[in-house]
mmCIF file of C-alpha atoms and ligand atoms in Angstrom:
data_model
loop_
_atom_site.group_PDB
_atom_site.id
_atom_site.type_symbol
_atom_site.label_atom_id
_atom_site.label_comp_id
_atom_site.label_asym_id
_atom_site.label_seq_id
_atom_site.Cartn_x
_atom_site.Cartn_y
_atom_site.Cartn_z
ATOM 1 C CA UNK A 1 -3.354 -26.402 9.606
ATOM 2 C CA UNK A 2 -4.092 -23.148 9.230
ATOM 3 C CA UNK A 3 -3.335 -19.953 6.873
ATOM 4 C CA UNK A 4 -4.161 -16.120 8.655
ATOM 5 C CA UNK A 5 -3.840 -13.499 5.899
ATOM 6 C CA UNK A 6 -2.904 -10.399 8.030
ATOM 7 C CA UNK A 7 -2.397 -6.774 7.585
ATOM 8 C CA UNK A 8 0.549 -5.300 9.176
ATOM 9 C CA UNK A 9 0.009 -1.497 8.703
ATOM 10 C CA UNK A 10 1.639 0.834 6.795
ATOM 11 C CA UNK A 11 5.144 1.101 9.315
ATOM 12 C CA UNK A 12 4.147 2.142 12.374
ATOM 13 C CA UNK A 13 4.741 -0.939 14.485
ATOM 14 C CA UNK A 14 1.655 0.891 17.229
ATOM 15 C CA UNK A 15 -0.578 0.902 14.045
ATOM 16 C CA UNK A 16 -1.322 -2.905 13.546
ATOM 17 C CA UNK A 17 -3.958 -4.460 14.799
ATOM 18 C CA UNK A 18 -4.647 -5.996 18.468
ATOM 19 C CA UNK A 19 -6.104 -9.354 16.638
ATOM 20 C CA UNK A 20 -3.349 -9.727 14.260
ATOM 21 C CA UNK A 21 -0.664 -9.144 16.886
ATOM 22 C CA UNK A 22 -2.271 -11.474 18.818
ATOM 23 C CA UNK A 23 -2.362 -14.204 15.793
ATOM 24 C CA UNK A 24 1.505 -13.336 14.712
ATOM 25 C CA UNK A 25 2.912 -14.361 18.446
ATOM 26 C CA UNK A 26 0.893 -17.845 17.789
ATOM 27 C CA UNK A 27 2.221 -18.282 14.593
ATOM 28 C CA UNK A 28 4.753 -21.421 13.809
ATOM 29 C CA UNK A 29 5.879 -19.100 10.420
ATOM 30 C CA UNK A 30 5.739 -15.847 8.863
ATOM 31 C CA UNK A 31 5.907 -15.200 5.365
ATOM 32 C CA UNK A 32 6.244 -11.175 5.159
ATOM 33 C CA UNK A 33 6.385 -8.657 2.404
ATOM 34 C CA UNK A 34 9.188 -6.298 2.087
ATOM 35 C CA UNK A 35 6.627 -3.160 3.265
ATOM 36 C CA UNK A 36 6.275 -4.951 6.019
ATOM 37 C CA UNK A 37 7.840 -2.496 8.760
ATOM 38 C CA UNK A 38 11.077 -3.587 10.613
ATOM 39 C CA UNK A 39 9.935 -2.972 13.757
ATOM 40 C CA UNK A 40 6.824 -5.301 13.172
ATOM 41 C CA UNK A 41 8.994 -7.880 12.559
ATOM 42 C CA UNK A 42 11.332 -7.741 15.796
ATOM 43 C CA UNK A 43 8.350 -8.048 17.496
ATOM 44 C CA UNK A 44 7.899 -11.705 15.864
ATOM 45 C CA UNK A 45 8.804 -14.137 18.906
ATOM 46 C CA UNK A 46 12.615 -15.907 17.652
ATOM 47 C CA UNK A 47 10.817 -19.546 18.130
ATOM 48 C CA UNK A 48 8.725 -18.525 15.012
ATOM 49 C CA UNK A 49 10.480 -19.231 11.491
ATOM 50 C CA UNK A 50 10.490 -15.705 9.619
ATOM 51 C CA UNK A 51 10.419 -15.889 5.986
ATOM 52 C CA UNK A 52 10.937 -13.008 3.470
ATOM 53 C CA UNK A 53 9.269 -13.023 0.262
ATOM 54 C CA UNK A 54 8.998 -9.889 -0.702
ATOM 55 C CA UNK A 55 13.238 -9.799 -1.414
ATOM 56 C CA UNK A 56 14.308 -9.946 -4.903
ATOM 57 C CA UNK A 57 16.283 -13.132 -5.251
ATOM 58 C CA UNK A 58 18.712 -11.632 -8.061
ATOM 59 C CA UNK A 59 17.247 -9.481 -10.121
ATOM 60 C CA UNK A 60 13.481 -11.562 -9.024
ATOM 61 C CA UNK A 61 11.255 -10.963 -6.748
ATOM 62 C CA UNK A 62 9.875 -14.379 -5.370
ATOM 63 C CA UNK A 63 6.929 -15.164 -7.440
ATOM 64 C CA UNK A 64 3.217 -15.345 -6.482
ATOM 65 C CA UNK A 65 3.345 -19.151 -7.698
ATOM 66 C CA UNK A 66 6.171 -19.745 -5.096
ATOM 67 C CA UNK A 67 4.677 -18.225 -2.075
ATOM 68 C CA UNK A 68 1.420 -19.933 -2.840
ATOM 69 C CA UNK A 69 3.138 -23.222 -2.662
ATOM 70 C CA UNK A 70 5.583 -22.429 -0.011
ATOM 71 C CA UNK A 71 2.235 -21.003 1.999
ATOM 72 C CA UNK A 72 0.486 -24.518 0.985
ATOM 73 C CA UNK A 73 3.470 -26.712 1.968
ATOM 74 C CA UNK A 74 3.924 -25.295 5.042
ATOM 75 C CA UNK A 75 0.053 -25.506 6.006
ATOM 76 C CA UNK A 76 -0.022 -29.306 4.967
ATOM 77 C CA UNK A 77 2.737 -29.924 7.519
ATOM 78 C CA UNK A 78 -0.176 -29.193 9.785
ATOM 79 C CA UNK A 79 1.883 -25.937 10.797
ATOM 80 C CA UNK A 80 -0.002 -22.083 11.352
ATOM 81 C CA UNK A 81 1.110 -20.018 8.738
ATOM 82 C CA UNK A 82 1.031 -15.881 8.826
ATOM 83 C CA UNK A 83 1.062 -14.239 5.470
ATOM 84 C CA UNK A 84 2.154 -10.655 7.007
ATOM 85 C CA UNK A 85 1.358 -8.170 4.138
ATOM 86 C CA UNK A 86 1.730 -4.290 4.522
ATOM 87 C CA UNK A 87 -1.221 -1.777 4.518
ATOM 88 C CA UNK A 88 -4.207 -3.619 4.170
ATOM 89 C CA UNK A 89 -4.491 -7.564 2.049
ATOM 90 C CA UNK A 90 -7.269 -6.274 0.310
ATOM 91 C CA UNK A 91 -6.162 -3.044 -1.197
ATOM 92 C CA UNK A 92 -3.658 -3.856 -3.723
ATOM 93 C CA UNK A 93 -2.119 -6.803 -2.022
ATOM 94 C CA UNK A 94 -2.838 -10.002 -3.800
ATOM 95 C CA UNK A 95 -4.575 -10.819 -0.701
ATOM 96 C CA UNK A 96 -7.535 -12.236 -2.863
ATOM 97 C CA UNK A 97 -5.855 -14.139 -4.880
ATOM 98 C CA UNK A 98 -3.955 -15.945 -2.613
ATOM 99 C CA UNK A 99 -7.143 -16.753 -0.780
ATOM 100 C CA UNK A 100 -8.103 -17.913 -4.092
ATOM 101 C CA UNK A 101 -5.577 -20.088 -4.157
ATOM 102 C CA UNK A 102 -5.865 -21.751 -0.507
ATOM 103 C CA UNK A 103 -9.872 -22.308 -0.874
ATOM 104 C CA UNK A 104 -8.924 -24.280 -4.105
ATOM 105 C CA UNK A 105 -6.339 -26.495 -2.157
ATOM 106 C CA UNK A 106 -9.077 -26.683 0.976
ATOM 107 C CA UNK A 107 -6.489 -25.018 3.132
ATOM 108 C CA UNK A 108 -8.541 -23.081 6.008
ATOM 109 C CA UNK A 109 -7.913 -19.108 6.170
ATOM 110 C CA UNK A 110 -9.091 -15.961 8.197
ATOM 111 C CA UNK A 111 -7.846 -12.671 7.175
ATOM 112 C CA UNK A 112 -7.646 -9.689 9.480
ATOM 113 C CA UNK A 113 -7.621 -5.871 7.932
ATOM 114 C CA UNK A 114 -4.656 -3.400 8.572
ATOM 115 C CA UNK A 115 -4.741 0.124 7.928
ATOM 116 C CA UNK A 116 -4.521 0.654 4.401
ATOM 117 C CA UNK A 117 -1.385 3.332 3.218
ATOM 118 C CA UNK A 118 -3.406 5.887 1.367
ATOM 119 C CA UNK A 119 -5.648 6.193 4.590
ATOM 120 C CA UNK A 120 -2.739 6.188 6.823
ATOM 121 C CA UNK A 121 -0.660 8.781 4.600
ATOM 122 C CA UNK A 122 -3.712 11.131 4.619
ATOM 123 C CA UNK A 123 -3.346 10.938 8.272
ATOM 124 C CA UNK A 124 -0.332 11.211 8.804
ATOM 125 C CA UNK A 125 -0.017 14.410 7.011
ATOM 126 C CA UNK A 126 -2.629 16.080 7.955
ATOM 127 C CA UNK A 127 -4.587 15.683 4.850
ATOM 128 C CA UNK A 128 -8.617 14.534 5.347
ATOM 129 C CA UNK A 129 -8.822 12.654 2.562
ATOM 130 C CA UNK A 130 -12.528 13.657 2.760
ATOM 131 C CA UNK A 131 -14.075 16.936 3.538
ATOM 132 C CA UNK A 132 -17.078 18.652 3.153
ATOM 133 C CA UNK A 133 -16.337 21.892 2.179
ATOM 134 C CA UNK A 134 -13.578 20.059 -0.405
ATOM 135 C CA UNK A 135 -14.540 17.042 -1.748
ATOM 136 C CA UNK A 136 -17.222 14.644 -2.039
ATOM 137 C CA UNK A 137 -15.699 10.980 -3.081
ATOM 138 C CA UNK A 138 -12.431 8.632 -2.600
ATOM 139 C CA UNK A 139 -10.693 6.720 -5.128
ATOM 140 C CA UNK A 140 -7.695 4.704 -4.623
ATOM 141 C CA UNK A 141 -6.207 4.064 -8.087
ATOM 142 C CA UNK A 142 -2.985 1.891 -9.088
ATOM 143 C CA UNK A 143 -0.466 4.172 -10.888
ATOM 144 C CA UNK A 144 1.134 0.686 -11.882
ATOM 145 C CA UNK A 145 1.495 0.223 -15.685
ATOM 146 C CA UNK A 146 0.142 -1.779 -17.772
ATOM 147 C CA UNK A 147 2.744 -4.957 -19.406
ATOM 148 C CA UNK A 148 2.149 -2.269 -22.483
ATOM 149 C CA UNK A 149 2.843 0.662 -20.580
ATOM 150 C CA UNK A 150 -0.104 2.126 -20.707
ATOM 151 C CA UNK A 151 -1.584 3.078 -17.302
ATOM 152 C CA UNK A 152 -5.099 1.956 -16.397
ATOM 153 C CA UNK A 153 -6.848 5.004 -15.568
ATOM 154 C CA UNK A 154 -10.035 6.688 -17.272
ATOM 155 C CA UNK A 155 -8.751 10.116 -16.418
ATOM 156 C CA UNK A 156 -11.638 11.524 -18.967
ATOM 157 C CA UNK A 157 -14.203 10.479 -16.430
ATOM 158 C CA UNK A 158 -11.990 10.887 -12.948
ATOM 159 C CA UNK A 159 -11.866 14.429 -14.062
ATOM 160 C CA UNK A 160 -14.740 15.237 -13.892
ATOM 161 C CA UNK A 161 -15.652 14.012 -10.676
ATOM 162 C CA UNK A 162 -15.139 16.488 -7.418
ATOM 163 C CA UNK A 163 -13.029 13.788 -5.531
ATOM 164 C CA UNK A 164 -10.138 12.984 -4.016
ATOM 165 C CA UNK A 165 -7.470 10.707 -5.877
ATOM 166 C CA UNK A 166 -4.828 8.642 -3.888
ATOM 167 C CA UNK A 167 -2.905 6.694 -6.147
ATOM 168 C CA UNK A 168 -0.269 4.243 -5.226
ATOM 169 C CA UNK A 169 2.592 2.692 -7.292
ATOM 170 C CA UNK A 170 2.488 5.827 -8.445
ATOM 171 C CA UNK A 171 5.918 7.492 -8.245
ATOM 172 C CA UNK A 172 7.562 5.382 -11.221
ATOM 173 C CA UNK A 173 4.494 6.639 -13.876
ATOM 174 C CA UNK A 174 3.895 10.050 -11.916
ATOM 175 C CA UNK A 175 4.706 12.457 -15.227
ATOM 176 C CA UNK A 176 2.318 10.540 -17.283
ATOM 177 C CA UNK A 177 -0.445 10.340 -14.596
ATOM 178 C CA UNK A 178 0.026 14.157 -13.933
ATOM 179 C CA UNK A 179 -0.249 14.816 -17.431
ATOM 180 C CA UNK A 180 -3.257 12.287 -17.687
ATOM 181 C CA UNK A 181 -4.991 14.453 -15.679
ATOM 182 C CA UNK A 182 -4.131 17.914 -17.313
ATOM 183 C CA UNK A 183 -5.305 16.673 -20.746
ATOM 184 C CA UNK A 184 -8.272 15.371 -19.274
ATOM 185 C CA UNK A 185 -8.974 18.976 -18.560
ATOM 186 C CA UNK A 186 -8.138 19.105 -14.460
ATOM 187 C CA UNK A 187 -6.890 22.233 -13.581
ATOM 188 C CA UNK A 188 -3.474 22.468 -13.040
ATOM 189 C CA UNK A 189 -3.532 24.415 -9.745
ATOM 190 C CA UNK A 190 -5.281 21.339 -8.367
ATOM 191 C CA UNK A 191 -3.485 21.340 -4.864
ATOM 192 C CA UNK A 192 -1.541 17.685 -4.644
ATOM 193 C CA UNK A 193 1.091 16.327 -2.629
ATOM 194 C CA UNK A 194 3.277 13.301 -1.947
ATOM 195 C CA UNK A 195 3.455 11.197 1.314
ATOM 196 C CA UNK A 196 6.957 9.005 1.587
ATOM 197 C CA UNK A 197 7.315 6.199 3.876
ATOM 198 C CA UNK A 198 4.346 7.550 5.531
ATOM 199 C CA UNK A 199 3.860 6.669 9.057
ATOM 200 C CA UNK A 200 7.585 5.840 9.656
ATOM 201 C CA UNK A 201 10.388 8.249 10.776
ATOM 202 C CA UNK A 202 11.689 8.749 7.289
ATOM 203 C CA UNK A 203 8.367 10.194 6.106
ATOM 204 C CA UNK A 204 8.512 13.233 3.887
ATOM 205 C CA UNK A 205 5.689 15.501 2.530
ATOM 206 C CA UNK A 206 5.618 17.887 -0.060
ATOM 207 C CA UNK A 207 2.748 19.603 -1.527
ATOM 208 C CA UNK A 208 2.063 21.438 -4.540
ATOM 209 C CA UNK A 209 -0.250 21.354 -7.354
ATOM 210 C CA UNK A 210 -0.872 19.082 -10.261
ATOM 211 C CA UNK A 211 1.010 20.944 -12.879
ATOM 212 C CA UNK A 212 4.115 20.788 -10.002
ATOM 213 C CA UNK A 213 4.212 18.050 -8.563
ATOM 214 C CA UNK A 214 6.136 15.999 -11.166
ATOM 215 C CA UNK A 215 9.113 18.095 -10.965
ATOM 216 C CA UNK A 216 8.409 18.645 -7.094
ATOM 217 C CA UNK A 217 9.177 14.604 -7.100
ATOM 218 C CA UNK A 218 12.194 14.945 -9.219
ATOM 219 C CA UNK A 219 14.107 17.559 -7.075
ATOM 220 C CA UNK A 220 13.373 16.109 -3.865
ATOM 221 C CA UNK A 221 14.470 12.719 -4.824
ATOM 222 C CA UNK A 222 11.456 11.359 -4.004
ATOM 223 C CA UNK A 223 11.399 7.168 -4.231
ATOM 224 C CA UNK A 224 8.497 4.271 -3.463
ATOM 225 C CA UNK A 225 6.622 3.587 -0.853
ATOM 226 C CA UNK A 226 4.629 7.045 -1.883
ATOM 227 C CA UNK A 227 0.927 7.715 -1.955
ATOM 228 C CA UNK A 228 0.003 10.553 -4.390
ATOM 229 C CA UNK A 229 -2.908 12.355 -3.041
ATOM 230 C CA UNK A 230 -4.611 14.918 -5.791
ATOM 231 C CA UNK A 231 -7.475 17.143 -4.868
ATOM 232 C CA UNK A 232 -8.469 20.217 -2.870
ATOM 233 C CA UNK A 233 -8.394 18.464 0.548
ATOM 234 C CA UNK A 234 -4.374 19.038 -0.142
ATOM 235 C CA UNK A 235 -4.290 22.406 0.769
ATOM 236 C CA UNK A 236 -5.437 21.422 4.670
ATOM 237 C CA UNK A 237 -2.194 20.143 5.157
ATOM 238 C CA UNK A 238 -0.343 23.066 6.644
ATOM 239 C CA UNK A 239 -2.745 23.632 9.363
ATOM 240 C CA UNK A 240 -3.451 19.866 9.774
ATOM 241 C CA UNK A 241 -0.082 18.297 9.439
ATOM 242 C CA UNK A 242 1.502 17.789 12.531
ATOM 243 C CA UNK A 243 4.971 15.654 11.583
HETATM 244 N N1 SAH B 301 -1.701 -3.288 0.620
HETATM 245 C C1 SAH B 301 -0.997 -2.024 0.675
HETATM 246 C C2 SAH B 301 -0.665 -1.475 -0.690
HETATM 247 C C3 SAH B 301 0.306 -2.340 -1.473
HETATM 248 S S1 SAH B 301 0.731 -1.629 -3.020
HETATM 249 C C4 SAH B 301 -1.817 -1.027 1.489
HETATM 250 O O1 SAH B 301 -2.965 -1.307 1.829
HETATM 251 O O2 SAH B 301 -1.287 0.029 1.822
HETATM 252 C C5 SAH B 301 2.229 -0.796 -2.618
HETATM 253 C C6 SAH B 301 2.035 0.698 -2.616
HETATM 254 O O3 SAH B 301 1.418 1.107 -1.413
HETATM 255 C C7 SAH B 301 3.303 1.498 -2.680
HETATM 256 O O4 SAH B 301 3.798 1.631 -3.995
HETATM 257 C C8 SAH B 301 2.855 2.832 -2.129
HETATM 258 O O5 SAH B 301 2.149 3.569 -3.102
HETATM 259 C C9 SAH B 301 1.881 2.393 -1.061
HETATM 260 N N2 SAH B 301 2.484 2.335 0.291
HETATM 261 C C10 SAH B 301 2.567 1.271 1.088
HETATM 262 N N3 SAH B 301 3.129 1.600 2.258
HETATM 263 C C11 SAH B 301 3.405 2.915 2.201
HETATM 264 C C12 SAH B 301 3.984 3.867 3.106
HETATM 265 N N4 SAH B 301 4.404 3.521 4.322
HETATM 266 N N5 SAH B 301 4.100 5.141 2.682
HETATM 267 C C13 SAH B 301 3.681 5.541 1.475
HETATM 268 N N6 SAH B 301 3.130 4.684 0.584
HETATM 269 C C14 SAH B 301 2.989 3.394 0.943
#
């Protein structure tokens, strides 16, 4: 009995980790997320029972509650469970609080990192997300909104700081976080750029600056998974970017 929280990686099937491909061929199930690349999951031996949460059932997505118990049931059964997450568990993946929820029902657990999508989309094109001639901190913000609507950034104080911003769930709120940042007084020729399905074949970059990236978004159709990336380290990504 046995839970191992692992992080598949942005896409990029080469990308996850030696130790949790190694756990997900001894696996007896795998609950998966619907980031989790395709290609990571044909390399799931067929004698292990593949289980998609991350698909919305209807109009639902399946809830926290009902992977927690599905995770829970199938660990009592004495069976080793993978909960295959994208990026990394840790960074905006509920990996805590499923962990949470297995200490509580004295279900043993190991998680094992992936790389996360704002470091791999900074990566993959061609943007150092630190630099020292550029910028001097990271922050990884949510772009998700509140239940209210209102986003849950202090854009007064992010302002003001000389870093770099990757913000993910982003593309569904981008107007109001690009204008967040304008009223908070960041210039609007602050290079930024947009990373799609980073890290697979169907990525797509563009890069412009704050006050164009909103409309940048809207002609080129962009959609989720997309890391937002704002700050001067955006204008390396002509003579860095490679794809
Ligand atoms: N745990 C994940 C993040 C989950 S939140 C991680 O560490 O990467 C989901 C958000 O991650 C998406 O809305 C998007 O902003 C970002 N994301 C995940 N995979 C991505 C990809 N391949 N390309 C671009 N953004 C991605």
């Amino acid at each position: 009995m046995k839970v191992t929280l692992i992080g598949a990686g942005p896409g990029d099937a080469e990308l996850m980790t030696i130790k949790g491909l190694n756990r997900l061929k001894q696996a007896d199930v795998v609950l998966y997320d619907r980031l989790v690349g395709e290609d990571i999951i044909s390399i799931i031996p067929d004698t292990v029972e593949k289980i998609c949460v991350g698909k919305h059932t209807g109009k639902h997505p399946v809830s926290q509650e009902e992977i927690a118990s599905l995770m829970i049931s199938k660990a009592k059964q004495g069976l080793h469970v993978v909960r295959l997450k994208g990026g990394d568990p840790f960074v905006f993946g509920r990996g805590g609080e499923e962990l949470e929820i297995l200490y509580e029902n004295n279900i043993p657990f190991e998680v094992i990192p992936g790389v996360s999508s704002p470091i791999a989309a900074g990566v993959y094109a061609g943007i150092p997300l630190t630099h020292r001639d550029y910028s001097s901190s990271l922050h990884i913000i949510t772009g998700h909104a509140k239940k209210n609507g209102q986003l849950d950034i202090d854009f007064k104080r992010l302002a003001g700081l000389n870093g770099t911003f990757v913000i993910l769930m982003g593309i569904a709120s981008l107007e109001n976080i690009c204008t967040g940042f304008l009223e908070a007084g960041m210039d609007g020729q602050t290079p930024a750029a947009i990373v799609e399905n980073a890290t697979l074949k169907s990525q797509r970059k563009f890069v412009g600056t704050l006050k164009t990236l909103f409309e940048l978004s809207q002609r080129n159709h962009v959609v989720s998974p997309s890391v937002v990336i704002i700050g001067a380290v955006c204008t390396l990504s002509d003579k860095l970017g490679t794809l």
